[in-house]
């Protein structure tokens, strides 16, 4: 909804201030609608579409339906509840909303396993790195949200494609200790073996330009990649980027490195060897493959 409205405004060569003046809204309201911070009521949407020169009746009808659905979902969504609004950033909540609609998500990580693929013990160990920088209640809130995201995303297997591109360092860094890390590696192997994710590793020996962009999530909102957004998380801050120039640049680099990286079979073999090594370090018997 918000992307469609922003695109219609830009096609009409109108600024947000011009829309605000015509609709007798505050500029803040227009910005918040286009940012997805608030929904738009159908009664407000009709005159707005008329001002934006959206005349196609089928398009108008579809947008009105989307507006009603968006308002209902926002009231019911778990991440909009007070306990999560207090600990999740606007960008993080926006990411969660789009994860529910994405047709494909491409993860690239140079430090840790992507959030929705983390087992609880691994996520707990990772968040402990922020003790002292982040209040304990916020850490717990983020952990609760991460588990809900994981459950929601994995429940969509079959309707969303998950591509996971990991720097070799991610598979070498035993966050949480050998036992926790081994369980996390086994979970990655399971997801890959079951076809829930497509998993490849960027070895240290590969000079890949995508690594200059740091970790990111790239979400496709339709089969043709007409709508994409980029999510960056950097410690205590994060952002969502919707610029087509930026998202396409990341997508093109991602595709290039995906082809040059270790393929799925060799990546799983690497993970199995890491499991064997970590299991030996803890004296735990390797589970049957």
Coordinates of C-alpha atoms in Angstrom, one line a residue:
X1 CA 0.0 0.0 0.0
X2 CA 2.6 2.6 1.0
X3 CA 4.9 1.7 -1.8
X4 CA 2.0 2.1 -4.3
X5 CA 1.1 5.5 -2.9
X6 CA 4.6 6.7 -3.0
X7 CA 5.1 5.5 -6.6
X8 CA 1.8 7.2 -7.6
X9 CA 2.9 10.5 -6.0
X10 CA 6.3 10.4 -7.8
X11 CA 4.7 9.5 -11.1
X12 CA 2.4 12.6 -10.7
X13 CA 5.6 14.7 -10.0
X14 CA 4.2 15.8 -6.6
X15 CA 6.1 16.4 -3.4
X16 CA 4.9 15.2 0.0
X17 CA 4.3 18.8 1.0
X18 CA 2.0 19.3 -2.0
X19 CA 0.0 16.2 -1.1
X20 CA -0.3 17.4 2.5
X21 CA -1.5 20.8 1.4
X22 CA -4.1 19.4 -1.0
X23 CA -5.4 16.9 1.5
X24 CA -5.3 19.4 4.4
X25 CA -3.0 17.0 6.3
X26 CA 0.2 17.6 8.2
X27 CA 3.4 16.8 6.3
X28 CA 4.2 14.4 9.1
X29 CA 1.0 12.4 8.3
X30 CA 2.0 12.0 4.7
X31 CA 5.6 11.0 5.7
X32 CA 4.2 8.5 8.2
X33 CA 1.9 6.9 5.7
X34 CA 4.6 6.5 3.1
X35 CA 7.0 5.2 5.7
X36 CA 4.4 2.6 6.8
X37 CA 4.3 4.0 10.4
X38 CA 0.5 4.4 10.1
X39 CA -2.1 3.0 7.8
X40 CA -4.6 5.1 5.8
X41 CA -8.3 4.9 6.2
X42 CA -10.3 4.0 3.1
X43 CA -12.2 7.3 3.4
X44 CA -8.9 9.2 3.1
X45 CA -7.6 6.9 0.4
X46 CA -10.3 7.7 -2.2
X47 CA -9.7 11.5 -2.4
X48 CA -5.9 10.9 -2.3
X49 CA -6.1 8.5 -5.3
X50 CA -8.1 11.0 -7.2
X51 CA -5.5 13.7 -6.5
X52 CA -2.7 11.4 -7.5
X53 CA -4.6 10.8 -10.8
X54 CA -5.1 7.1 -10.2
X55 CA -8.1 6.5 -12.4
X56 CA -8.0 2.7 -13.1
X57 CA -11.1 1.3 -11.2
X58 CA -9.5 -2.1 -10.7
X59 CA -6.4 -0.6 -9.2
X60 CA -8.4 1.7 -7.0
X61 CA -10.6 -1.3 -5.8
X62 CA -7.5 -3.4 -5.1
X63 CA -5.9 -0.5 -3.1
X64 CA -9.0 0.0 -1.1
X65 CA -9.0 -3.7 -0.2
X66 CA -5.3 -3.5 0.7
X67 CA -6.0 -0.5 3.0
X68 CA -8.7 -2.3 4.9
X69 CA -6.5 -5.4 5.3
X70 CA -3.5 -3.3 6.4
X71 CA -5.5 -1.6 9.1
X72 CA -6.8 -4.9 10.4
X73 CA -3.4 -6.5 10.4
X74 CA -1.7 -3.6 12.1
X75 CA -4.2 -3.8 15.0
X76 CA -3.7 -7.5 15.3
X77 CA 0.0 -7.9 14.6
X78 CA 2.1 -9.2 17.5
X79 CA 4.9 -6.8 16.8
X80 CA 2.6 -3.8 17.2
X81 CA 1.8 -4.7 20.8
X82 CA 3.2 -2.3 23.4
X83 CA 5.8 -4.7 24.8
X84 CA 7.4 -5.1 21.3
X85 CA 7.0 -1.5 20.2
X86 CA 9.1 -0.5 23.2
X87 CA 12.0 -2.8 22.2
X88 CA 11.9 -3.0 18.4
X89 CA 12.9 -0.1 16.2
X90 CA 10.6 1.2 13.5
X91 CA 12.9 -0.3 10.8
X92 CA 12.8 -3.7 12.6
X93 CA 8.9 -3.7 12.8
X94 CA 8.8 -2.7 9.1
X95 CA 11.1 -5.7 8.3
X96 CA 8.8 -8.1 10.2
X97 CA 5.8 -6.8 8.2
X98 CA 7.5 -7.4 4.9
X99 CA 8.9 -10.8 5.9
X100 CA 5.2 -11.9 6.0
X101 CA 4.7 -10.9 2.4
X102 CA 8.1 -11.5 0.8
X103 CA 8.3 -14.0 -2.1
X104 CA 12.1 -14.4 -1.6
X105 CA 14.6 -13.3 1.0
X106 CA 18.4 -13.2 0.4
X107 CA 20.6 -13.1 3.5
X108 CA 24.2 -12.2 3.5
X109 CA 26.1 -12.3 6.7
X110 CA 29.8 -11.8 7.6
X111 CA 29.5 -12.2 11.4
X112 CA 26.6 -14.4 12.6
X113 CA 23.8 -16.6 11.5
X114 CA 20.8 -14.5 10.2
X115 CA 18.3 -13.8 12.9
X116 CA 15.3 -15.9 11.8
X117 CA 17.6 -19.0 11.4
X118 CA 19.1 -18.8 14.9
X119 CA 18.2 -21.4 17.5
X120 CA 17.2 -19.8 20.9
X121 CA 20.5 -20.7 22.6
X122 CA 22.6 -19.2 19.8
X123 CA 20.4 -16.0 19.8
X124 CA 20.7 -15.8 23.6
X125 CA 24.5 -16.0 23.5
X126 CA 24.7 -13.4 20.7
X127 CA 22.5 -10.9 22.6
X128 CA 24.7 -11.3 25.6
X129 CA 27.3 -9.4 23.7
X130 CA 25.2 -6.3 24.2
X131 CA 24.9 -6.6 28.0
X132 CA 25.9 -3.2 29.4
X133 CA 24.9 -1.5 26.2
X134 CA 21.3 -2.5 26.1
X135 CA 18.8 -2.9 29.0
X136 CA 18.0 -6.5 30.0
X137 CA 14.3 -6.1 29.3
X138 CA 15.1 -4.9 25.8
X139 CA 17.4 -7.9 25.2
X140 CA 14.7 -10.2 26.3
X141 CA 12.1 -8.5 24.1
X142 CA 14.4 -8.8 21.1
X143 CA 14.9 -12.5 21.8
X144 CA 11.2 -13.0 22.1
X145 CA 10.6 -11.2 18.8
X146 CA 13.4 -13.2 17.1
X147 CA 11.8 -16.4 18.1
X148 CA 8.4 -15.2 16.8
X149 CA 10.0 -14.1 13.5
X150 CA 11.7 -17.5 13.2
X151 CA 8.4 -19.4 13.7
X152 CA 6.5 -17.2 11.3
X153 CA 9.1 -17.4 8.5
X154 CA 9.7 -21.1 8.7
X155 CA 5.9 -21.7 8.7
X156 CA 6.0 -20.1 5.2
X157 CA 8.4 -22.6 3.7
X158 CA 7.1 -23.4 0.2
X159 CA 5.7 -19.9 -0.3
X160 CA 8.9 -17.9 0.2
X161 CA 12.4 -18.8 -1.0
X162 CA 15.3 -18.3 1.4
X163 CA 18.8 -17.8 0.1
X164 CA 21.5 -17.8 2.7
X165 CA 25.0 -16.6 1.8
X166 CA 27.4 -16.8 4.7
X167 CA 31.0 -15.6 4.9
X168 CA 33.3 -18.5 6.1
X169 CA 33.9 -16.6 9.3
X170 CA 30.3 -17.2 10.3
X171 CA 30.8 -20.9 10.3
X172 CA 34.1 -20.6 12.2
X173 CA 33.0 -18.3 15.0
X174 CA 31.6 -20.5 17.9
X175 CA 29.2 -18.1 19.4
X176 CA 27.8 -19.5 22.6
X177 CA 30.6 -22.1 22.9
X178 CA 31.2 -25.4 21.1
X179 CA 27.9 -27.1 22.3
X180 CA 25.6 -24.3 21.3
X181 CA 27.4 -23.6 18.1
X182 CA 27.3 -27.3 17.1
X183 CA 23.5 -27.3 17.7
X184 CA 23.2 -24.2 15.5
X185 CA 25.2 -25.8 12.7
X186 CA 23.1 -28.9 12.9
X187 CA 20.0 -26.7 12.5
X188 CA 21.5 -25.1 9.4
X189 CA 22.2 -28.5 8.0
X190 CA 18.7 -29.7 8.7
X191 CA 17.1 -26.7 7.0
X192 CA 19.3 -27.1 4.0
X193 CA 18.7 -30.9 3.8
X194 CA 15.0 -30.4 4.0
X195 CA 15.0 -27.8 1.3
X196 CA 13.8 -24.9 3.5
X197 CA 16.9 -22.8 2.7
X198 CA 19.4 -22.7 -0.1
X199 CA 22.8 -22.3 1.6
X200 CA 26.2 -21.3 0.2
X201 CA 29.5 -20.1 1.8
X202 CA 31.8 -17.4 0.7
X203 CA 35.3 -18.8 1.4
X204 CA 38.1 -16.7 2.6
X205 CA 39.9 -17.3 -0.7
X206 CA 37.1 -15.6 -2.7
X207 CA 37.6 -11.9 -3.2
X208 CA 33.9 -10.9 -3.3
X209 CA 32.7 -7.3 -3.7
X210 CA 29.5 -8.0 -1.8
X211 CA 31.5 -8.3 1.4
X212 CA 32.2 -4.5 1.2
X213 CA 28.5 -4.0 2.0
X214 CA 28.5 -5.7 5.4
X215 CA 25.6 -8.0 6.4
X216 CA 22.1 -7.4 5.0
X217 CA 18.7 -8.9 4.2
X218 CA 17.3 -8.3 0.7
X219 CA 13.6 -8.9 0.4
X220 CA 11.7 -9.4 -2.9
X221 CA 8.0 -8.5 -2.7
X222 CA 7.0 -10.0 -6.0
X223 CA 8.2 -12.6 -8.5
X224 CA 9.6 -9.9 -10.9
X225 CA 11.6 -8.1 -8.2
X226 CA 9.7 -4.9 -9.0
X227 CA 9.5 -4.2 -5.3
X228 CA 12.6 -4.9 -3.2
X229 CA 13.9 -3.5 0.1
X230 CA 17.2 -3.8 1.9
X231 CA 17.6 -4.1 5.7
X232 CA 20.9 -3.3 7.4
X233 CA 21.5 -4.0 11.0
X234 CA 24.6 -2.7 12.7
X235 CA 24.8 -3.5 16.4
X236 CA 22.4 -1.0 18.1
X237 CA 21.1 0.6 14.9
X238 CA 19.3 -0.5 11.8
X239 CA 17.6 0.8 8.7
X240 CA 15.4 -0.1 5.8
X241 CA 16.4 1.1 2.3
X242 CA 13.9 1.1 -0.6
X243 CA 15.9 3.0 -3.2
X244 CA 15.7 0.9 -6.5
X245 CA 19.3 1.9 -7.3
X246 CA 20.6 0.6 -4.0
X247 CA 18.5 -2.6 -3.9
X248 CA 19.3 -3.5 -7.5
X249 CA 23.0 -2.9 -6.9
X250 CA 22.9 -5.3 -3.9
X251 CA 20.9 -7.8 -5.8
X252 CA 23.3 -7.8 -8.7
X253 CA 26.3 -8.2 -6.5
X254 CA 24.5 -10.9 -4.5
X255 CA 23.7 -12.9 -7.6
X256 CA 27.3 -12.6 -8.8
X257 CA 28.8 -13.8 -5.5
X258 CA 26.2 -16.6 -5.2
X259 CA 27.5 -18.1 -8.4
X260 CA 31.1 -17.8 -7.3
X261 CA 30.6 -19.1 -3.8
X262 CA 30.9 -22.7 -2.6
X263 CA 27.9 -24.6 -3.9
X264 CA 25.3 -26.1 -1.6
X265 CA 26.9 -29.6 -1.5
X266 CA 30.4 -28.3 -0.7
X267 CA 28.9 -25.9 1.9
X268 CA 27.1 -28.7 3.7
X269 CA 30.3 -30.8 3.6
X270 CA 32.1 -27.9 5.2
X271 CA 29.4 -27.6 7.9
X272 CA 29.6 -31.4 8.6
X273 CA 33.3 -31.1 9.2
X274 CA 32.8 -28.2 11.5
X275 CA 30.2 -30.2 13.4
X276 CA 32.6 -33.0 13.8
X277 CA 35.3 -30.7 15.1
X278 CA 33.0 -28.9 17.5
X279 CA 31.5 -32.1 18.7
X280 CA 35.0 -33.5 19.4
X281 CA 35.8 -30.4 21.4
X282 CA 32.9 -31.0 23.7
X283 CA 33.2 -34.8 23.8
X284 CA 29.7 -35.2 22.3
X285 CA 28.9 -38.0 20.0
X286 CA 28.1 -36.9 16.4
X287 CA 24.5 -37.5 15.6
X288 CA 23.6 -39.7 12.6
X289 CA 23.4 -37.7 9.4

